mmCIF file of C-alpha atoms in Angstrom:
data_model
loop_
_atom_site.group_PDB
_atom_site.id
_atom_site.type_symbol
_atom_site.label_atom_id
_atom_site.label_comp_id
_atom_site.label_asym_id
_atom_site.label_seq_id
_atom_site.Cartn_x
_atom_site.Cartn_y
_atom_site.Cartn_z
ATOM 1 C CA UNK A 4 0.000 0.000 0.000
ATOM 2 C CA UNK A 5 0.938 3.519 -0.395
ATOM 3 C CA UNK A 6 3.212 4.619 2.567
ATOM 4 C CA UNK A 7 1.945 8.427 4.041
ATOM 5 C CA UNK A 8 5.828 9.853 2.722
ATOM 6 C CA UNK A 9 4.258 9.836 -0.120
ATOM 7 C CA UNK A 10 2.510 12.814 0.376
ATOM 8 C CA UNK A 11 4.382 14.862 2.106
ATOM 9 C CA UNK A 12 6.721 17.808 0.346
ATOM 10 C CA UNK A 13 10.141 16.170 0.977
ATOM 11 C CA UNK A 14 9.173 12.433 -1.035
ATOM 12 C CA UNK A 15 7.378 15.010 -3.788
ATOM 13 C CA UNK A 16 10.342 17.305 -4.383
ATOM 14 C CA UNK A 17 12.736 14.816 -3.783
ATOM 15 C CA UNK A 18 11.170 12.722 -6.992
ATOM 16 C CA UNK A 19 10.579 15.961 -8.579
ATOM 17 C CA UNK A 20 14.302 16.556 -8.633
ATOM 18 C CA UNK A 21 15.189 12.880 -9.844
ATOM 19 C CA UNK A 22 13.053 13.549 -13.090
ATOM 20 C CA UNK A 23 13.619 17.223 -13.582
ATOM 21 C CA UNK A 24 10.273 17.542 -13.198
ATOM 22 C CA UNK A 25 7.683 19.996 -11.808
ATOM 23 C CA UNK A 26 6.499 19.332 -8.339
ATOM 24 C CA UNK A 27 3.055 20.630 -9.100
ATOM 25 C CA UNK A 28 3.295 18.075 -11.748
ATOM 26 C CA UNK A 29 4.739 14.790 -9.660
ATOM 27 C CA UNK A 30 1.752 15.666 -6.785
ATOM 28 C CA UNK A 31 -0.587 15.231 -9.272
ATOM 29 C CA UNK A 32 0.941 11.591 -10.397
ATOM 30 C CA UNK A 33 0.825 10.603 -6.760
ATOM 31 C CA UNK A 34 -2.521 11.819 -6.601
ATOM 32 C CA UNK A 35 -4.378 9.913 -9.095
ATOM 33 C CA UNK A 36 -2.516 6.445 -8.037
ATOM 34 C CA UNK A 37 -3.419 7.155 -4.398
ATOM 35 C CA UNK A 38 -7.137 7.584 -5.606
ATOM 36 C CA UNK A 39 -6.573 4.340 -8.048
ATOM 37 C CA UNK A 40 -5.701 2.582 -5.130
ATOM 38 C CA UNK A 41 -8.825 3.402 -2.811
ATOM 39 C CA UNK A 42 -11.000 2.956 -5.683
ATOM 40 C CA UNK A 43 -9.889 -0.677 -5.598
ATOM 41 C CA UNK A 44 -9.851 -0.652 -1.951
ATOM 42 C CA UNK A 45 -13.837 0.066 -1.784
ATOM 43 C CA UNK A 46 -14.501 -2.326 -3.599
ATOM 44 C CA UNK A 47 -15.724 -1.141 -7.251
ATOM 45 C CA UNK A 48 -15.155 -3.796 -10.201
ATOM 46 C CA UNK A 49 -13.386 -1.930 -12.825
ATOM 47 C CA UNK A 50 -10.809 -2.686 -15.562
ATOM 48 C CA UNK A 51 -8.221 0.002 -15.326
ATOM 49 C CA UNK A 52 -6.962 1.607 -18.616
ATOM 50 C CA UNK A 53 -5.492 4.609 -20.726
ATOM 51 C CA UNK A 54 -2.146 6.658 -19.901
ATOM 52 C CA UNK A 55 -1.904 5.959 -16.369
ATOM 53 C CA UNK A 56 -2.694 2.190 -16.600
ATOM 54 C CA UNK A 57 1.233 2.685 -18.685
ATOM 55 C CA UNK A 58 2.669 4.143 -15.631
ATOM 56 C CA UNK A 59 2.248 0.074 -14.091
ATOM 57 C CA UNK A 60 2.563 -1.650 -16.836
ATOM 58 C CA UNK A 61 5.702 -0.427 -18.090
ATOM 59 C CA UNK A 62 9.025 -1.594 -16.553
ATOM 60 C CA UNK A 63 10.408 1.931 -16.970
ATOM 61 C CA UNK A 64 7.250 4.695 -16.731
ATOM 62 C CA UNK A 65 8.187 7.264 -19.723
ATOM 63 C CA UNK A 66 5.337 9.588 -19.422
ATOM 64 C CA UNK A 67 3.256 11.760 -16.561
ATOM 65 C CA UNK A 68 -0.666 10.834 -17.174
ATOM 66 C CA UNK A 69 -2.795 12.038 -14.233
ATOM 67 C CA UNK A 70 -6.333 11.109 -14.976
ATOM 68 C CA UNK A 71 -7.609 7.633 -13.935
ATOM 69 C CA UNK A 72 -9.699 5.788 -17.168
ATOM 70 C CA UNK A 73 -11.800 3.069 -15.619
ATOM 71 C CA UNK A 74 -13.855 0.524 -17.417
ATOM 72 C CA UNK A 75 -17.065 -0.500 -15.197
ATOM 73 C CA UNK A 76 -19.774 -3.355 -17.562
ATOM 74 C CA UNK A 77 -22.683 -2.509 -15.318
ATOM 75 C CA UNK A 78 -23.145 0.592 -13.235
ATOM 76 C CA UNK A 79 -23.404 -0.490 -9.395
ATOM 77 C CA UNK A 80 -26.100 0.772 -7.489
ATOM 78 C CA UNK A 81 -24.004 1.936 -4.842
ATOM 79 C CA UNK A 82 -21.589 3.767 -6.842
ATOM 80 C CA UNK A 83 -22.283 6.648 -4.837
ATOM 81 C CA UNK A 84 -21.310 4.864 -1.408
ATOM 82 C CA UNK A 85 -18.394 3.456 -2.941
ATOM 83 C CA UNK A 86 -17.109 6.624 -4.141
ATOM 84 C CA UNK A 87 -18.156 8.546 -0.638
ATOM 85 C CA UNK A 88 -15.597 5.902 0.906
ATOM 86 C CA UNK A 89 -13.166 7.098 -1.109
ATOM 87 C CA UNK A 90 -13.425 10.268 0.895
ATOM 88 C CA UNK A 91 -13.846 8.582 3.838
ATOM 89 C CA UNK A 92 -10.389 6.643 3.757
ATOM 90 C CA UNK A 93 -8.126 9.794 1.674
ATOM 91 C CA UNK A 94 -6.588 12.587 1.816
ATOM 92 C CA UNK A 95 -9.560 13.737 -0.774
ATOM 93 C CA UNK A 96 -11.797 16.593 0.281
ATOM 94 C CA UNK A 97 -14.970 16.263 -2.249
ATOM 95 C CA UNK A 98 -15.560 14.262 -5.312
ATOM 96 C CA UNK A 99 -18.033 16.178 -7.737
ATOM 97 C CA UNK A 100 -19.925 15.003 -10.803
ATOM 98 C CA UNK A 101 -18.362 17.191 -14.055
ATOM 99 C CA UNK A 102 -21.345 17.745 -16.571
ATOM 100 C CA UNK A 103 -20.565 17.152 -19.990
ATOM 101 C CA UNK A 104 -22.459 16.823 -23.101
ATOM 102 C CA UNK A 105 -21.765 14.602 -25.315
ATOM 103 C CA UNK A 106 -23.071 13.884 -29.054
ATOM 104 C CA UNK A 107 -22.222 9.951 -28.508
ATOM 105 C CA UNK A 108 -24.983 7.650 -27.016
ATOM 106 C CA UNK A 109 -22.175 5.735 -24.935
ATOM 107 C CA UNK A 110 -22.815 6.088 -21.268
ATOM 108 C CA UNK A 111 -19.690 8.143 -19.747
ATOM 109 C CA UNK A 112 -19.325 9.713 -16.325
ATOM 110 C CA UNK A 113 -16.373 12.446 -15.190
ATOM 111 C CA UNK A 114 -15.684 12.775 -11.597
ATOM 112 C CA UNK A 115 -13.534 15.623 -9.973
ATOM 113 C CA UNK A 116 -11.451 14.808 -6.887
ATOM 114 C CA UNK A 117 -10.777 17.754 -4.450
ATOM 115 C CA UNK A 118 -7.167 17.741 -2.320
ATOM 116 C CA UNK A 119 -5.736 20.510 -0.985
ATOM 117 C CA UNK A 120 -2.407 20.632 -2.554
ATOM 118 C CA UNK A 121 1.235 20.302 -0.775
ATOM 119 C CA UNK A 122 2.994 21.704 -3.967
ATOM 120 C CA UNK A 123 1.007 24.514 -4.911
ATOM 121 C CA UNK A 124 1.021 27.567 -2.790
ATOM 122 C CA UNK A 125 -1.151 29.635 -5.273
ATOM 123 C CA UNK A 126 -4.645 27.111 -5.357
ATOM 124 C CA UNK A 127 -6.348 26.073 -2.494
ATOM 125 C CA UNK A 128 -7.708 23.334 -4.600
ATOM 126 C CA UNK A 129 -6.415 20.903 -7.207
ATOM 127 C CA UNK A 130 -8.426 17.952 -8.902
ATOM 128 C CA UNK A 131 -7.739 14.491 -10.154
ATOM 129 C CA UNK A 132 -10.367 13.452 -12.885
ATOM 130 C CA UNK A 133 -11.999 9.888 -12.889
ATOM 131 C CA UNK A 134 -13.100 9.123 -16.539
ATOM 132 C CA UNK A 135 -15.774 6.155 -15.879
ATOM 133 C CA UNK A 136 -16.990 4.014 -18.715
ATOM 134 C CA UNK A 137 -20.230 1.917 -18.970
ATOM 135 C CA UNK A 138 -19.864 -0.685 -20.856
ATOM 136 C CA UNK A 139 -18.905 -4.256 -21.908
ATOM 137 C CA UNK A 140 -15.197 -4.084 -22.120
ATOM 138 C CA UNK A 141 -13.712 -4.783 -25.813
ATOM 139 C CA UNK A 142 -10.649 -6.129 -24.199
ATOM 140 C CA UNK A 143 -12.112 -9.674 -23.614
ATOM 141 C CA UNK A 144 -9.962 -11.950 -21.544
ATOM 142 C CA UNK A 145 -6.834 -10.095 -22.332
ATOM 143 C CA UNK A 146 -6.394 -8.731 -19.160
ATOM 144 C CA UNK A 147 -3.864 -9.127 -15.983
ATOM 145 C CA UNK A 148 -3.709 -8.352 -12.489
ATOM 146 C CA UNK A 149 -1.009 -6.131 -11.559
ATOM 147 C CA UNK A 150 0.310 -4.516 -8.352
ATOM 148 C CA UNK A 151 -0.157 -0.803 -7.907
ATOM 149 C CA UNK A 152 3.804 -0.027 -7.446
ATOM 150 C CA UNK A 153 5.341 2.683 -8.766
ATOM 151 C CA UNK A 154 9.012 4.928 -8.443
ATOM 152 C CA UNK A 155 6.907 7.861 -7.782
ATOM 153 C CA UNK A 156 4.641 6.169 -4.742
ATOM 154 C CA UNK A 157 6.630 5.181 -1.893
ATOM 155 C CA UNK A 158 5.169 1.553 -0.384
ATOM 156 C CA UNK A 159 4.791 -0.167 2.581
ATOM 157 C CA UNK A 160 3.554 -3.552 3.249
ATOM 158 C CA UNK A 161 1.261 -5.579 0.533
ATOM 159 C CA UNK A 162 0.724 -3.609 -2.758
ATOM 160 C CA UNK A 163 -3.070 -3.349 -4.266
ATOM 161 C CA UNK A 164 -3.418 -5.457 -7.390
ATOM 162 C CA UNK A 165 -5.826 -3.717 -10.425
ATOM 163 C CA UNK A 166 -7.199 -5.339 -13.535
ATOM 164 C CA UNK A 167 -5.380 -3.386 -16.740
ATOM 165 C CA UNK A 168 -5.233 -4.889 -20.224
ATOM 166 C CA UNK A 169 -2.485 -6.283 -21.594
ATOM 167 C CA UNK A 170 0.022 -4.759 -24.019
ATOM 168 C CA UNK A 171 -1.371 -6.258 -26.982
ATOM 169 C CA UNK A 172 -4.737 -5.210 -26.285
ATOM 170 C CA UNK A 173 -3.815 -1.940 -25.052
ATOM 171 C CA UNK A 174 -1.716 -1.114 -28.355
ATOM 172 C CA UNK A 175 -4.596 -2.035 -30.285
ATOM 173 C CA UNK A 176 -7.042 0.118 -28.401
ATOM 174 C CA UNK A 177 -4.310 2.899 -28.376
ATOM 175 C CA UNK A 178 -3.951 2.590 -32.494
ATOM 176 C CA UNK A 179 -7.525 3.466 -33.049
ATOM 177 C CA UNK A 180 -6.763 6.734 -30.855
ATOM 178 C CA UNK A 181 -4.108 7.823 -33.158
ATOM 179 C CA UNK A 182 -6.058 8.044 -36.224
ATOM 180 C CA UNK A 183 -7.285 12.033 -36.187
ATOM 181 C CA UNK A 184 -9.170 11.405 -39.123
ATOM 182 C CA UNK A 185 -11.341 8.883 -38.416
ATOM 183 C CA UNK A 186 -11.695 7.211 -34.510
ATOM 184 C CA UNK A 187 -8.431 9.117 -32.962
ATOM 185 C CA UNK A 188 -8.620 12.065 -31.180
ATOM 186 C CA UNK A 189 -9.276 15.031 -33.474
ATOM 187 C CA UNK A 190 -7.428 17.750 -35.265
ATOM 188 C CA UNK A 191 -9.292 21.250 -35.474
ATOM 189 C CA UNK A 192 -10.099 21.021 -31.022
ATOM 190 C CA UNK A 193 -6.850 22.173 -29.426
ATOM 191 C CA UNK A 194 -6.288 18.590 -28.426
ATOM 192 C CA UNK A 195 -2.676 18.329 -30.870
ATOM 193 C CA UNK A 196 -0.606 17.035 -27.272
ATOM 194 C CA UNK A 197 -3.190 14.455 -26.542
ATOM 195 C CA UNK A 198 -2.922 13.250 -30.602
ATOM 196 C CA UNK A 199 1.234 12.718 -29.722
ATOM 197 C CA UNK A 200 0.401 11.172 -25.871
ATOM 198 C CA UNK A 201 -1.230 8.316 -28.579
ATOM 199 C CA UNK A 202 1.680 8.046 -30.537
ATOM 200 C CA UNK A 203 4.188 8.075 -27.746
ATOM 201 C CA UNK A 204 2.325 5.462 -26.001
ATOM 202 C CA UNK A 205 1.844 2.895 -29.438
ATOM 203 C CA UNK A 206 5.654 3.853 -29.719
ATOM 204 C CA UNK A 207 6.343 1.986 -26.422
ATOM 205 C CA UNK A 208 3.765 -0.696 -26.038
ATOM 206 C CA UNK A 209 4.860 -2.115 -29.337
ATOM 207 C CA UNK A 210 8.707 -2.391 -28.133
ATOM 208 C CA UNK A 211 6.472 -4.772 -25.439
ATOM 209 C CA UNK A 212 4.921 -7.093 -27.957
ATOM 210 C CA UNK A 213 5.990 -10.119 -29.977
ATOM 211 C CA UNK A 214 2.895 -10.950 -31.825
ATOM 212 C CA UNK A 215 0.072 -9.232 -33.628
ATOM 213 C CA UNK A 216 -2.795 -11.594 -32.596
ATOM 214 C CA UNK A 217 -4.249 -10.253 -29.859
ATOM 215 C CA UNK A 218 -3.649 -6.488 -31.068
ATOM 216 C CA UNK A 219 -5.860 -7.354 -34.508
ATOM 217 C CA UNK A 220 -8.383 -8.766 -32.393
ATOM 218 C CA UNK A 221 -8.745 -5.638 -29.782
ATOM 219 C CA UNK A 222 -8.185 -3.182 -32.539
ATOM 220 C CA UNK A 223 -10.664 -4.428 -34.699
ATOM 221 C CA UNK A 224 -12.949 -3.768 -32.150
ATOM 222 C CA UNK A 225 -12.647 -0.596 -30.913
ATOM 223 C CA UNK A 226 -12.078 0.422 -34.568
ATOM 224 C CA UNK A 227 -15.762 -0.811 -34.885
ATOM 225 C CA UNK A 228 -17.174 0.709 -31.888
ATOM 226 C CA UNK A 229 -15.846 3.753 -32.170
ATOM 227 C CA UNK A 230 -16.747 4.243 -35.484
ATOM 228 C CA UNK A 231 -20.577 3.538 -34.712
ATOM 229 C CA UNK A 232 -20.580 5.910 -31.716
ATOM 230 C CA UNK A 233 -19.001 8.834 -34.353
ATOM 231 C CA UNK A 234 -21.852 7.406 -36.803
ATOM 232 C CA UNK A 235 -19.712 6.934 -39.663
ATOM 233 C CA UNK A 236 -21.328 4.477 -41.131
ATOM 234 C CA UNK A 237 -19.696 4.468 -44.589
ATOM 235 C CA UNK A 238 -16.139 4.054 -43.164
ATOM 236 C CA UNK A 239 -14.405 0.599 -41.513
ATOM 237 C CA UNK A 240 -11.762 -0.341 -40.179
ATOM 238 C CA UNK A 241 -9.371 -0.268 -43.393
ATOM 239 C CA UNK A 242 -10.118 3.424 -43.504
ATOM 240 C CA UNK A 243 -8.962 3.539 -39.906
ATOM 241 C CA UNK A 244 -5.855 1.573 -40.724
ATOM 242 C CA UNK A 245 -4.980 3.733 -43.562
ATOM 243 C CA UNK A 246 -5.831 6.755 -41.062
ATOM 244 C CA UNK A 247 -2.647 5.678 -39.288
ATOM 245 C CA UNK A 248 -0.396 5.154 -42.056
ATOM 246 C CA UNK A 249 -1.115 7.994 -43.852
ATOM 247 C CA UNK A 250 -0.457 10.476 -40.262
ATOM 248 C CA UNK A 251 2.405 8.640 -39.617
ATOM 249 C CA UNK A 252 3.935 9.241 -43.079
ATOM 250 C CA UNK A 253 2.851 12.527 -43.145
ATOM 251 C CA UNK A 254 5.254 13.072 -39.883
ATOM 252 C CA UNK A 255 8.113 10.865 -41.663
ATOM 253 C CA UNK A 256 8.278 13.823 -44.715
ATOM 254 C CA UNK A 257 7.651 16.293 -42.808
ATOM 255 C CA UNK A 258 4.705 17.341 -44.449
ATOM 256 C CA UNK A 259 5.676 16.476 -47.721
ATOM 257 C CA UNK A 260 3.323 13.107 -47.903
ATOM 258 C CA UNK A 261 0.510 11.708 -46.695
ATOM 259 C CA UNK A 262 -2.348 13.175 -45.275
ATOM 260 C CA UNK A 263 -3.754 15.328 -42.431
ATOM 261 C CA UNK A 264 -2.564 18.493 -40.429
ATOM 262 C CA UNK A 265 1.688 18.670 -40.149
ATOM 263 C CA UNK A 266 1.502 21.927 -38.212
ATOM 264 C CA UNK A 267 -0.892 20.905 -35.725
ATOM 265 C CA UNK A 268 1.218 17.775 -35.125
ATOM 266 C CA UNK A 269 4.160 19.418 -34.584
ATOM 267 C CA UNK A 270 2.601 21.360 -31.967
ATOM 268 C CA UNK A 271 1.621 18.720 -30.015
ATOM 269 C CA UNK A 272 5.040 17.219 -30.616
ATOM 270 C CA UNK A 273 6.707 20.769 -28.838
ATOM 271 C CA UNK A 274 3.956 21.062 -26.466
ATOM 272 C CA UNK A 275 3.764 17.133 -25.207
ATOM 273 C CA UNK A 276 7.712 17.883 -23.556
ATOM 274 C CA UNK A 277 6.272 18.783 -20.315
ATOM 275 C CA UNK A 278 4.790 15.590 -19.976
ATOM 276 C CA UNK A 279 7.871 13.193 -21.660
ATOM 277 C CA UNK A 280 10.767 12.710 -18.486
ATOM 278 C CA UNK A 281 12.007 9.991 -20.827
ATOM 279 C CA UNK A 282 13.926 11.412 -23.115
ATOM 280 C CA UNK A 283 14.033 14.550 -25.350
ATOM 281 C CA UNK A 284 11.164 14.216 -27.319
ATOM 282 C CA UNK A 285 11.535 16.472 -30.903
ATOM 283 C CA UNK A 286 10.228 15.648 -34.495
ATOM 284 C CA UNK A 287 13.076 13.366 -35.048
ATOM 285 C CA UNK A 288 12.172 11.113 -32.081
ATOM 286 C CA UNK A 289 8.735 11.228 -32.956
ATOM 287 C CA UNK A 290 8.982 9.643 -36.402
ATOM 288 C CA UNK A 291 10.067 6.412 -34.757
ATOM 289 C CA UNK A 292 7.159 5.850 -32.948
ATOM 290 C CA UNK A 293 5.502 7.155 -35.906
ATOM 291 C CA UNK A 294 7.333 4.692 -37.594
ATOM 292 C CA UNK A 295 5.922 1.485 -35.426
ATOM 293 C CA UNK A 296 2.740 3.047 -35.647
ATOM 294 C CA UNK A 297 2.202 2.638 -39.667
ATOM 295 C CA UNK A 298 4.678 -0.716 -39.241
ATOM 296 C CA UNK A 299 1.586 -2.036 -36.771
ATOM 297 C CA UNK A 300 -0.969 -0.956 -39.331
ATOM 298 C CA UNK A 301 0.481 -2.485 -42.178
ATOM 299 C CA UNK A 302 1.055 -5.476 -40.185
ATOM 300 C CA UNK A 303 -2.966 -6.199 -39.405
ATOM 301 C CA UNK A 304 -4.124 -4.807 -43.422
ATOM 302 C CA UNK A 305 -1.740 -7.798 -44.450
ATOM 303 C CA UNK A 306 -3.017 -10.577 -41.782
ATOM 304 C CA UNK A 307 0.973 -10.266 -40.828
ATOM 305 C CA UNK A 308 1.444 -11.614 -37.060
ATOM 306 C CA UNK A 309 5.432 -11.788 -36.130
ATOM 307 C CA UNK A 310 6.500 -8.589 -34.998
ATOM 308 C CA UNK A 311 10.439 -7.853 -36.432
ATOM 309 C CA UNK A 312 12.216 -4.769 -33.790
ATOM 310 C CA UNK A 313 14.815 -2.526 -34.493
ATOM 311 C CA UNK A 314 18.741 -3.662 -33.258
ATOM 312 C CA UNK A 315 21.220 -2.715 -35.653
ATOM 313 C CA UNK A 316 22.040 0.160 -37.839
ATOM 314 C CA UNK A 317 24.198 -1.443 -39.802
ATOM 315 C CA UNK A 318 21.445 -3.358 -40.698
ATOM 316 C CA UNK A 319 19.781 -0.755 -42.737
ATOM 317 C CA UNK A 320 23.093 -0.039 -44.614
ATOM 318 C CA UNK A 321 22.254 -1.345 -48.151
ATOM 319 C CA UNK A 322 18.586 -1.133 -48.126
ATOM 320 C CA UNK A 323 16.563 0.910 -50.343
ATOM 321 C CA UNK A 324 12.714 1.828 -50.707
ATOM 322 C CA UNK A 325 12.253 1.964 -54.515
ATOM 323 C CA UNK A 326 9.117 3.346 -56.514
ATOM 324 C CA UNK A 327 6.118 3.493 -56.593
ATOM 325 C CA UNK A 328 6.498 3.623 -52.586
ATOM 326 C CA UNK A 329 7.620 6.833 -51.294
ATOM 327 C CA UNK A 330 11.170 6.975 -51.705
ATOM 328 C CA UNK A 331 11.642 10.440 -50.150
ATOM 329 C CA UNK A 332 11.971 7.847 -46.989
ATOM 330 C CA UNK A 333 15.541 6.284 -48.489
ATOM 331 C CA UNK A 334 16.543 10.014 -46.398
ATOM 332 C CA UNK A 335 15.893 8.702 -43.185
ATOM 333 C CA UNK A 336 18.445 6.028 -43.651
ATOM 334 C CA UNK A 337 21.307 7.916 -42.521
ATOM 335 C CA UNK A 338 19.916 10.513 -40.447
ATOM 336 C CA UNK A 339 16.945 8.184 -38.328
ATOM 337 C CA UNK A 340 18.066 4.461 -39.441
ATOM 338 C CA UNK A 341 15.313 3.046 -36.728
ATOM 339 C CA UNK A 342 12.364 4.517 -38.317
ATOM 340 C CA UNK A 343 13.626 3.816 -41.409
ATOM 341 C CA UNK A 344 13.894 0.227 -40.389
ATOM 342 C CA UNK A 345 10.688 0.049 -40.266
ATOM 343 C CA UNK A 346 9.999 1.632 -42.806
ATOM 344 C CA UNK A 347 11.751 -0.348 -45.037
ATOM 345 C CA UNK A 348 9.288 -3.351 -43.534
ATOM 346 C CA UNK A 349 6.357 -1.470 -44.405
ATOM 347 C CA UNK A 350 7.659 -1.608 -48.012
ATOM 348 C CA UNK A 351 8.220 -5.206 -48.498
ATOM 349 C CA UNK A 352 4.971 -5.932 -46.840
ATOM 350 C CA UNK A 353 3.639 -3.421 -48.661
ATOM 351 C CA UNK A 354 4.114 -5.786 -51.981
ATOM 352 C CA UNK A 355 1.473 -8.643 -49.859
ATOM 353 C CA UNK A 356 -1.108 -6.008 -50.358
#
């Protein structure tokens, strides 16, 4: 369980200062997976998912995600009680009910969580927000149980355990987000960082995977689902699929092929660094994810299931992408050789097509 260091300033600036981070910022990490943990401690059935869920399920955590995406198949009829305990047992002041509307008939609920914040001398208030999902979850049986540990939390005694997907089926729930066109997150609505957070996080699950199975199978649902609740009827998940390739090209010429919105991508690629403790994250590092991304796509349009990853750059010495594919990505040999790598993949399976 979460020891109560945690929580105070020293344990938060100390971390802070390990990841070069903002305090504000590393309070609000610790935050949301102290209220992760007493929402499984009241005992509410959920599946666990989206940025956050990365934070476990990676060996190394890359990126900051403070909201808590939860899964629930049938709303309990003591939610309320369950989330008053919450209260009960935190640090957490007041939950409140945000009021959205929403143009999709899915059945979504958004919950603010009050504290009073250790970092932050300037609010009295800060919020964590609990994204909660109605439905049947599209993950099936791909999910695992895993402990609620974490270099930012400091633990004491037995850890919680959560249900979360598993890398497969969150990479294939996480492709259909970055796809702006069709069932990603949009251009045109401010939202460029949260387009990149997609990308960054199908750049690292797939460095997790081995096989494409269980991603084709998750992917081709969501693709489906999400596509009904945007009621575009006369798309499927092809058009998705070619959604991905045609962004992540689009970010491998900068600008010069494919299709959507460069600028606003590049944006988000500049504005996502306050979030990235990783690594530097610029244009150049984003093409490799960008890379995987159209690699994973092309993979499922050709029924392809053994995943190849990147080791060597000598490897890529004496290839070369030749027409009719775009050979404007033969430049990324030299300068990026592992998105190029994969590139080069996506060109002889291009020929299965």
């Amino acid at each position: 369980m979460t020891h109560d260091d945690s929580l105070k300033e020293k344990w938060i600036t100390d971390v802070a200062k390990q990841h070069k981070s903002d305090p504000i910022l590393i309070e609000k990490v610790i935050r949301a997976l102290s209220l992760l943990e007493h929402l499984q401690n009241s005992g509410l059935e959920f599946i666990f998912k989206g940025g956050t869920a990365l934070m476990l399920l990676l060996k190394e955590p890359k990126r900051f995600s403070i909201d808590i995406d939860i899964i629930i198949s049938k709303k309990p009829k003591d939610m309320k009680t369950m989330l008053d305990a919450v209260i009960k047992n935190s640090d957490f002041i007041e939950y409140k009910i945000d009021e959205r509307k929403s143009k999709s008939n899915i059945e979504k609920e958004h919950y603010k969580f009050y504290y009073t914040p250790i970092t932050n001398a300037r609010a009295e208030q800060e919020y964590i927000l609990l994204d909660v999902l109605y439905e049947e979850s599209h993950y099936g049986k791909h999910t695992s149980d895993i402990e609620i540990k974490s270099p930012f939390i400091k633990s004491e005694g037995k850890n919680a355990t959560v249900t979360v997907p598993v890398p497969e089926a969150i990479l294939g729930d996480k492709l259909t987000a970055f796809a702006p066109n069709t069932t990603g997150v949009p251009y045109g609505r401010e939202k460029e960082v949260e387009i990149i957070k997609q990308l960054f996080d199908v750049g690292n699950l797939f460095d997790m995977v081995t096989d494409m199975t269980i991603v084709s199978e998750v992917f081709t649902r969501f693709a489906q689902t999400e596509l009904a609740y945007r009621e575009l009827k006369e798309l499927n998940k092809e058009d998705v699929l070619n959604d991905v390739f045609q962004t992540a090209l689009l970010m491998a010429t900068r600008g010069q092929s494919g299709t959507g919105n460069y600028n606003e991508l590049q944006r988000g690629i500049q504005n996502i660094k306050n979030f990235i403790f990783s690594e530097n994250f610029h244009i150049e590092r984003a093409m490799v994810p960008a890379a995987k991304a159209a690699y994973i796509a092309t993979m499922l349009q050709t029924g392809t299931t053994k995943v190849a990853h990147f080791a060597n750059p000598m490897e890529v010495e004496d290839w070369i992408i030749e027409q009719p594919f775009e050979t404007r990505l033969n430049k990324l040999k030299k300068t990026n050789p592992e998105a190029f790598f994969y590139w080069y993949l996506i060109y002889q399976l291009d020929h299965i097509k």
